[in-house]
Amino acid sequence: MAEPDETVTLQQAGEPAPTCGVTVVACVRDEEAYLAAAVGSVLAQDHEGDLRLVLAVGPSDDATATIAAALAGQDDRVTVVDNPTGSRSIGLNLAIEHGAGAEVSADHAVVVRVDGHTELPPDYVRRCVGLLRATGAVGVGGVMTPVGVGTVQAAAARAMSHPAGIGPASFHTGGRAGPAETVYLGAFRRSAVQAVGGYDPTLFRAEDWDLCLRLRRAGGLLWFDPSLVVEYRPRRTLRAVAKQFWRTGMWRREVVRRDPSTAGLRYLAPPVLVMFLGLSLLLVACGAAVGSALVLGAGLAVPVTYLLGVLVAAGHAASRRPALRGKVALTLPVVLVVMHVCWGAGFVRGLTARAAADHRA
């Protein structure tokens, strides 16, 4: 996307009409299992204005590109653009730029982001446009509701919706409607996104947080509404969850490196945990080597306390969802540990050349 035009302010954007055109954008790859359902939920929206979906398709190891092409052939509201880098930020910018072209009418004042892992309720777009109008916000969003089918996916879904999983952010755990630091996925005024230069193409993760940060710093209001619900399908294996959180931790470290003011407590807690666990292992090794029960006990204090905390949190999370029983309930503590430790280890490790070049997971 082009560099931001400093002569354009967010306040110059006109109010989107209730029936304004809406461009829905998604950057997808390796989404064979979910893409058709995600696209179907977009096309089923009850928004009365023109609605188009632009899919930026990256290199995939499955039939994502074939499915996307078939969906575009079945409905002329769907357009596919090639995203050879596979980067989410670059792909989203490509989709937004395409949606601003002559292919759609000039009144597409709203851009709605979705993912290949998500499904929207039928009134989602209409309600987002209404909230943009009612609040004067430049971006609105709601709650990510993770939904899982298999054991690991169901456990990951519960972990991601509990404060002990990935923090107490309102779009994970809910809360009151009002101003927000960031929004999940988000529906935005197109002019506001263009005014700040779109998604940062140098960020392959945390690109949504960065965009929202720049929108706020430019004077824009972001609005959270818990009644806006988007279903999300987490990763299906522990290895995939581990890789996702390892890479996310790396990129969060990169965001903090670029702007230390973004280092909040919930982002620093996992790396601090990892460093204390590493120190504990060293103490345990030393205690065992010298035969010191005191040193050994000191070394075990942190991991034992942490594991007890995880078990309590998992028990609380499971008790709030009566259907969460059996293998899923037993897997939940494991998933929580994988999320915490991999995220924290990725943050401590920092961005590697391989992670910067690999857009998967």
Short mmCIF file of C-alpha atoms in Angstrom, two decimals, residues 106-359:
data_model
loop_
_atom_site.label_atom_id
_atom_site.label_comp_id
_atom_site.label_asym_id
_atom_site.label_seq_id
_atom_site.Cartn_x
_atom_site.Cartn_y
_atom_site.Cartn_z
CA ALA A 106 -16.71 4.07 -5.58
CA ASP A 107 -18.94 3.95 -2.50
CA HIS A 108 -17.10 1.03 -0.84
CA ALA A 109 -16.36 3.12 2.23
CA VAL A 110 -15.89 0.21 4.64
CA VAL A 111 -13.29 -2.56 4.72
CA VAL A 112 -14.00 -5.66 6.80
CA ARG A 113 -11.19 -8.08 7.56
CA VAL A 114 -11.81 -11.80 7.97
CA ASP A 115 -9.56 -14.86 8.11
CA GLY A 116 -9.75 -18.26 6.48
CA HIS A 117 -10.28 -19.76 9.96
CA THR A 118 -13.31 -17.60 10.79
CA GLU A 119 -17.07 -17.63 10.26
CA LEU A 120 -19.31 -14.57 10.57
CA PRO A 121 -22.90 -14.42 11.81
CA PRO A 122 -25.29 -13.20 9.07
CA ASP A 123 -25.73 -9.71 10.55
CA TYR A 124 -22.04 -9.04 11.22
CA VAL A 125 -21.30 -6.63 8.35
CA ARG A 126 -24.54 -4.71 8.74
CA ARG A 127 -23.95 -4.25 12.45
CA CYS A 128 -20.33 -3.19 11.92
CA VAL A 129 -21.42 -0.47 9.49
CA GLY A 130 -24.04 0.64 12.00
CA LEU A 131 -21.46 0.83 14.79
CA LEU A 132 -19.06 2.86 12.65
CA ARG A 133 -21.87 5.33 12.05
CA ALA A 134 -23.17 5.39 15.63
CA THR A 135 -19.81 5.73 17.40
CA GLY A 136 -17.83 7.77 14.88
CA ALA A 137 -15.06 5.21 15.23
CA VAL A 138 -12.53 4.46 12.51
CA GLY A 139 -12.58 0.77 13.41
CA VAL A 140 -14.91 -1.57 15.28
CA GLY A 141 -14.65 -5.19 16.36
CA GLY A 142 -16.01 -7.76 18.73
CA VAL A 143 -15.23 -11.06 20.40
CA MET A 144 -13.24 -13.91 18.91
CA THR A 145 -15.11 -17.08 19.87
CA PRO A 146 -12.81 -20.10 19.35
CA VAL A 147 -14.59 -23.30 18.36
CA GLY A 148 -12.87 -26.70 18.27
CA VAL A 149 -13.83 -30.17 17.10
CA GLY A 150 -10.96 -32.52 17.94
CA THR A 151 -9.35 -32.90 21.36
CA VAL A 152 -6.46 -30.46 20.89
CA GLN A 153 -8.50 -27.96 18.91
CA ALA A 154 -11.28 -27.94 21.51
CA ALA A 155 -8.73 -27.51 24.33
CA ALA A 156 -6.99 -24.71 22.41
CA ALA A 157 -10.35 -23.04 21.84
CA ARG A 158 -11.08 -23.00 25.56
CA ALA A 159 -7.59 -21.81 26.42
CA MET A 160 -7.84 -18.92 23.96
CA SER A 161 -11.09 -17.71 25.51
CA HIS A 162 -9.88 -17.82 29.13
CA PRO A 163 -7.72 -15.12 30.80
CA ALA A 164 -5.11 -17.75 31.69
CA GLY A 165 -4.62 -18.60 28.03
CA ILE A 166 -3.52 -15.51 26.13
CA GLY A 167 -4.46 -12.77 28.54
CA PRO A 168 -7.56 -10.81 29.52
CA ALA A 169 -7.96 -8.77 26.32
CA SER A 170 -11.62 -7.95 25.81
CA PHE A 171 -11.80 -9.51 22.37
CA HIS A 172 -10.77 -12.83 23.93
CA THR A 173 -12.74 -12.82 27.16
CA GLY A 174 -15.50 -10.27 26.59
CA GLY A 175 -16.33 -7.10 28.51
CA ARG A 176 -18.26 -3.87 28.19
CA ALA A 177 -18.73 -2.01 24.93
CA GLY A 178 -16.49 1.01 24.63
CA PRO A 179 -13.19 2.43 23.33
CA ALA A 180 -10.45 -0.14 22.75
CA GLU A 181 -6.72 -0.29 22.08
CA THR A 182 -7.19 -2.80 19.29
CA VAL A 183 -9.98 -4.76 17.64
CA TYR A 184 -10.13 -8.37 16.52
CA LEU A 185 -10.03 -8.55 12.71
CA GLY A 186 -11.94 -5.27 12.51
CA ALA A 187 -14.25 -3.31 10.24
CA PHE A 188 -12.64 -0.03 9.23
CA ARG A 189 -13.35 3.15 7.33
CA ARG A 190 -11.35 2.66 4.16
CA SER A 191 -10.19 6.29 4.10
CA ALA A 192 -8.78 5.95 7.65
CA VAL A 193 -6.79 2.83 6.76
CA GLN A 194 -5.45 4.50 3.63
CA ALA A 195 -4.59 7.69 5.56
CA VAL A 196 -2.18 5.79 7.85
CA GLY A 197 -0.65 3.74 5.04
CA GLY A 198 -2.46 0.44 5.52
CA TYR A 199 -0.85 -2.60 7.12
CA ASP A 200 2.89 -2.44 7.69
CA PRO A 201 4.42 -4.75 5.03
CA THR A 202 7.50 -5.36 7.20
CA LEU A 203 5.40 -7.01 9.91
CA PHE A 204 4.32 -10.58 9.20
CA ARG A 205 2.60 -10.91 12.56
CA ALA A 206 1.06 -8.40 15.00
CA GLU A 207 0.10 -6.41 11.89
CA ASP A 208 -3.41 -5.85 13.25
CA TRP A 209 -2.13 -4.43 16.55
CA ASP A 210 0.25 -2.14 14.66
CA LEU A 211 -2.48 -0.83 12.35
CA CYS A 212 -4.76 -0.12 15.30
CA LEU A 213 -1.93 1.63 17.14
CA ARG A 214 -1.31 3.96 14.18
CA LEU A 215 -5.03 4.64 13.79
CA ARG A 216 -5.24 5.66 17.46
CA ARG A 217 -2.13 7.81 17.27
CA ALA A 218 -3.64 9.57 14.27
CA GLY A 219 -6.61 10.54 16.42
CA GLY A 220 -8.99 7.74 15.48
CA LEU A 221 -11.34 5.95 17.85
CA LEU A 222 -11.50 2.15 17.99
CA TRP A 223 -14.65 0.59 19.41
CA PHE A 224 -15.23 -2.81 21.00
CA ASP A 225 -18.71 -4.35 21.11
CA PRO A 226 -19.02 -7.77 22.81
CA SER A 227 -22.22 -8.54 20.91
CA LEU A 228 -20.19 -8.81 17.72
CA VAL A 229 -19.06 -12.43 17.69
CA VAL A 230 -16.78 -14.15 15.19
CA GLU A 231 -16.14 -17.89 15.30
CA TYR A 232 -12.49 -18.90 14.99
CA ARG A 233 -11.01 -22.37 14.40
CA PRO A 234 -7.73 -22.86 16.34
CA ARG A 235 -4.88 -25.12 15.25
CA ARG A 236 -5.63 -28.82 15.43
CA THR A 237 -2.34 -30.29 16.77
CA LEU A 238 -0.02 -29.45 19.64
CA ARG A 239 2.83 -29.01 17.18
CA ALA A 240 0.83 -26.47 15.17
CA VAL A 241 -0.18 -24.62 18.34
CA ALA A 242 3.46 -24.57 19.49
CA LYS A 243 4.70 -23.22 16.17
CA GLN A 244 1.98 -20.57 16.04
CA PHE A 245 2.78 -19.25 19.52
CA TRP A 246 6.56 -19.53 19.04
CA ARG A 247 6.35 -17.32 15.95
CA THR A 248 3.87 -14.95 17.56
CA GLY A 249 6.23 -14.44 20.51
CA MET A 250 9.09 -13.70 18.12
CA TRP A 251 7.10 -11.07 16.28
CA ARG A 252 5.81 -9.50 19.49
CA ARG A 253 9.45 -9.05 20.54
CA GLU A 254 10.06 -7.33 17.21
CA VAL A 255 7.10 -4.99 17.75
CA VAL A 256 8.37 -4.12 21.25
CA ARG A 257 11.87 -3.56 19.86
CA ARG A 258 10.50 -1.08 17.36
CA ASP A 259 8.25 0.64 19.88
CA PRO A 260 9.01 -0.07 23.57
CA SER A 261 5.83 1.73 24.61
CA THR A 262 3.85 -1.31 23.39
CA ALA A 263 5.41 -3.61 26.03
CA GLY A 264 2.46 -4.36 28.29
CA LEU A 265 2.40 -6.70 31.27
CA ARG A 266 0.54 -9.47 29.41
CA TYR A 267 3.25 -9.46 26.73
CA LEU A 268 6.14 -9.55 29.21
CA ALA A 269 4.74 -12.22 31.54
CA PRO A 270 5.47 -15.24 29.26
CA PRO A 271 9.15 -14.37 28.62
CA VAL A 272 9.67 -13.66 32.32
CA LEU A 273 8.15 -17.07 33.07
CA VAL A 274 10.48 -18.76 30.58
CA MET A 275 13.54 -17.08 32.07
CA PHE A 276 12.55 -18.12 35.60
CA LEU A 277 11.91 -21.68 34.43
CA GLY A 278 15.35 -21.72 32.81
CA LEU A 279 16.94 -20.49 36.03
CA SER A 280 15.00 -23.12 37.95
CA LEU A 281 16.36 -25.91 35.75
CA LEU A 282 19.86 -24.62 36.39
CA LEU A 283 19.27 -24.64 40.15
CA VAL A 284 17.82 -28.15 40.01
CA ALA A 285 20.88 -29.36 38.11
CA CYS A 286 23.22 -27.68 40.59
CA GLY A 287 21.26 -29.00 43.57
CA ALA A 288 21.37 -32.53 42.22
CA ALA A 289 25.10 -32.25 41.44
CA VAL A 290 26.12 -31.05 44.91
CA GLY A 291 23.45 -33.00 46.78
CA SER A 292 21.86 -29.89 48.28
CA ALA A 293 18.21 -30.33 49.14
CA LEU A 294 17.92 -26.57 49.73
CA VAL A 295 19.15 -25.66 46.24
CA LEU A 296 17.08 -28.45 44.72
CA GLY A 297 13.96 -27.20 46.50
CA ALA A 298 14.61 -23.62 45.41
CA GLY A 299 14.93 -24.81 41.83
CA LEU A 300 11.67 -26.72 41.96
CA ALA A 301 9.70 -23.88 43.54
CA VAL A 302 8.94 -21.96 40.34
CA PRO A 303 7.98 -24.85 38.04
CA VAL A 304 5.88 -26.53 40.76
CA THR A 305 4.09 -23.28 41.56
CA TYR A 306 3.55 -22.59 37.87
CA LEU A 307 2.17 -26.06 37.17
CA LEU A 308 -0.17 -25.82 40.15
CA GLY A 309 -1.37 -22.47 38.82
CA VAL A 310 -1.97 -24.00 35.39
CA LEU A 311 -3.96 -26.86 36.91
CA VAL A 312 -6.10 -24.43 38.90
CA ALA A 313 -6.68 -22.26 35.83
CA ALA A 314 -7.51 -25.30 33.70
CA GLY A 315 -9.92 -26.54 36.33
CA HIS A 316 -11.62 -23.16 36.46
CA ALA A 317 -11.82 -22.98 32.66
CA ALA A 318 -13.27 -26.50 32.44
CA SER A 319 -15.78 -25.87 35.23
CA ARG A 320 -17.18 -22.87 33.37
CA ARG A 321 -17.84 -25.06 30.35
CA PRO A 322 -19.71 -28.19 31.50
CA ALA A 323 -19.27 -29.82 28.10
CA LEU A 324 -15.49 -29.67 28.51
CA ARG A 325 -14.79 -33.15 29.87
CA GLY A 326 -12.70 -36.24 29.32
CA LYS A 327 -9.70 -35.96 27.00
CA VAL A 328 -10.34 -32.29 26.26
CA ALA A 329 -10.25 -31.33 29.96
CA LEU A 330 -7.09 -33.40 30.48
CA THR A 331 -5.44 -31.82 27.42
CA LEU A 332 -6.27 -28.26 28.46
CA PRO A 333 -3.36 -27.89 30.97
CA VAL A 334 -0.94 -29.20 28.34
CA VAL A 335 -2.20 -26.68 25.78
CA LEU A 336 -1.89 -23.84 28.29
CA VAL A 337 1.74 -24.77 29.02
CA VAL A 338 2.53 -25.02 25.30
CA MET A 339 0.99 -21.59 24.67
CA HIS A 340 2.80 -19.90 27.55
CA VAL A 341 6.21 -21.49 27.11
CA CYS A 342 6.36 -21.30 23.32
CA TRP A 343 5.16 -17.70 23.25
CA GLY A 344 7.65 -16.73 25.95
CA ALA A 345 10.52 -18.68 24.38
CA GLY A 346 9.83 -17.05 21.02
CA PHE A 347 9.91 -13.63 22.65
CA VAL A 348 13.19 -14.41 24.45
CA ARG A 349 14.72 -15.85 21.27
CA GLY A 350 13.72 -12.90 19.14
CA LEU A 351 13.05 -12.82 15.44
CA THR A 352 15.20 -15.16 13.39
CA ALA A 353 15.93 -14.90 9.68
CA ARG A 354 13.96 -18.07 9.08
CA ALA A 355 10.91 -16.77 10.92
CA ALA A 356 11.14 -13.48 9.06
CA ALA A 357 11.11 -15.32 5.74
CA ASP A 358 8.57 -18.03 6.59
CA HIS A 359 4.97 -16.83 6.72
#
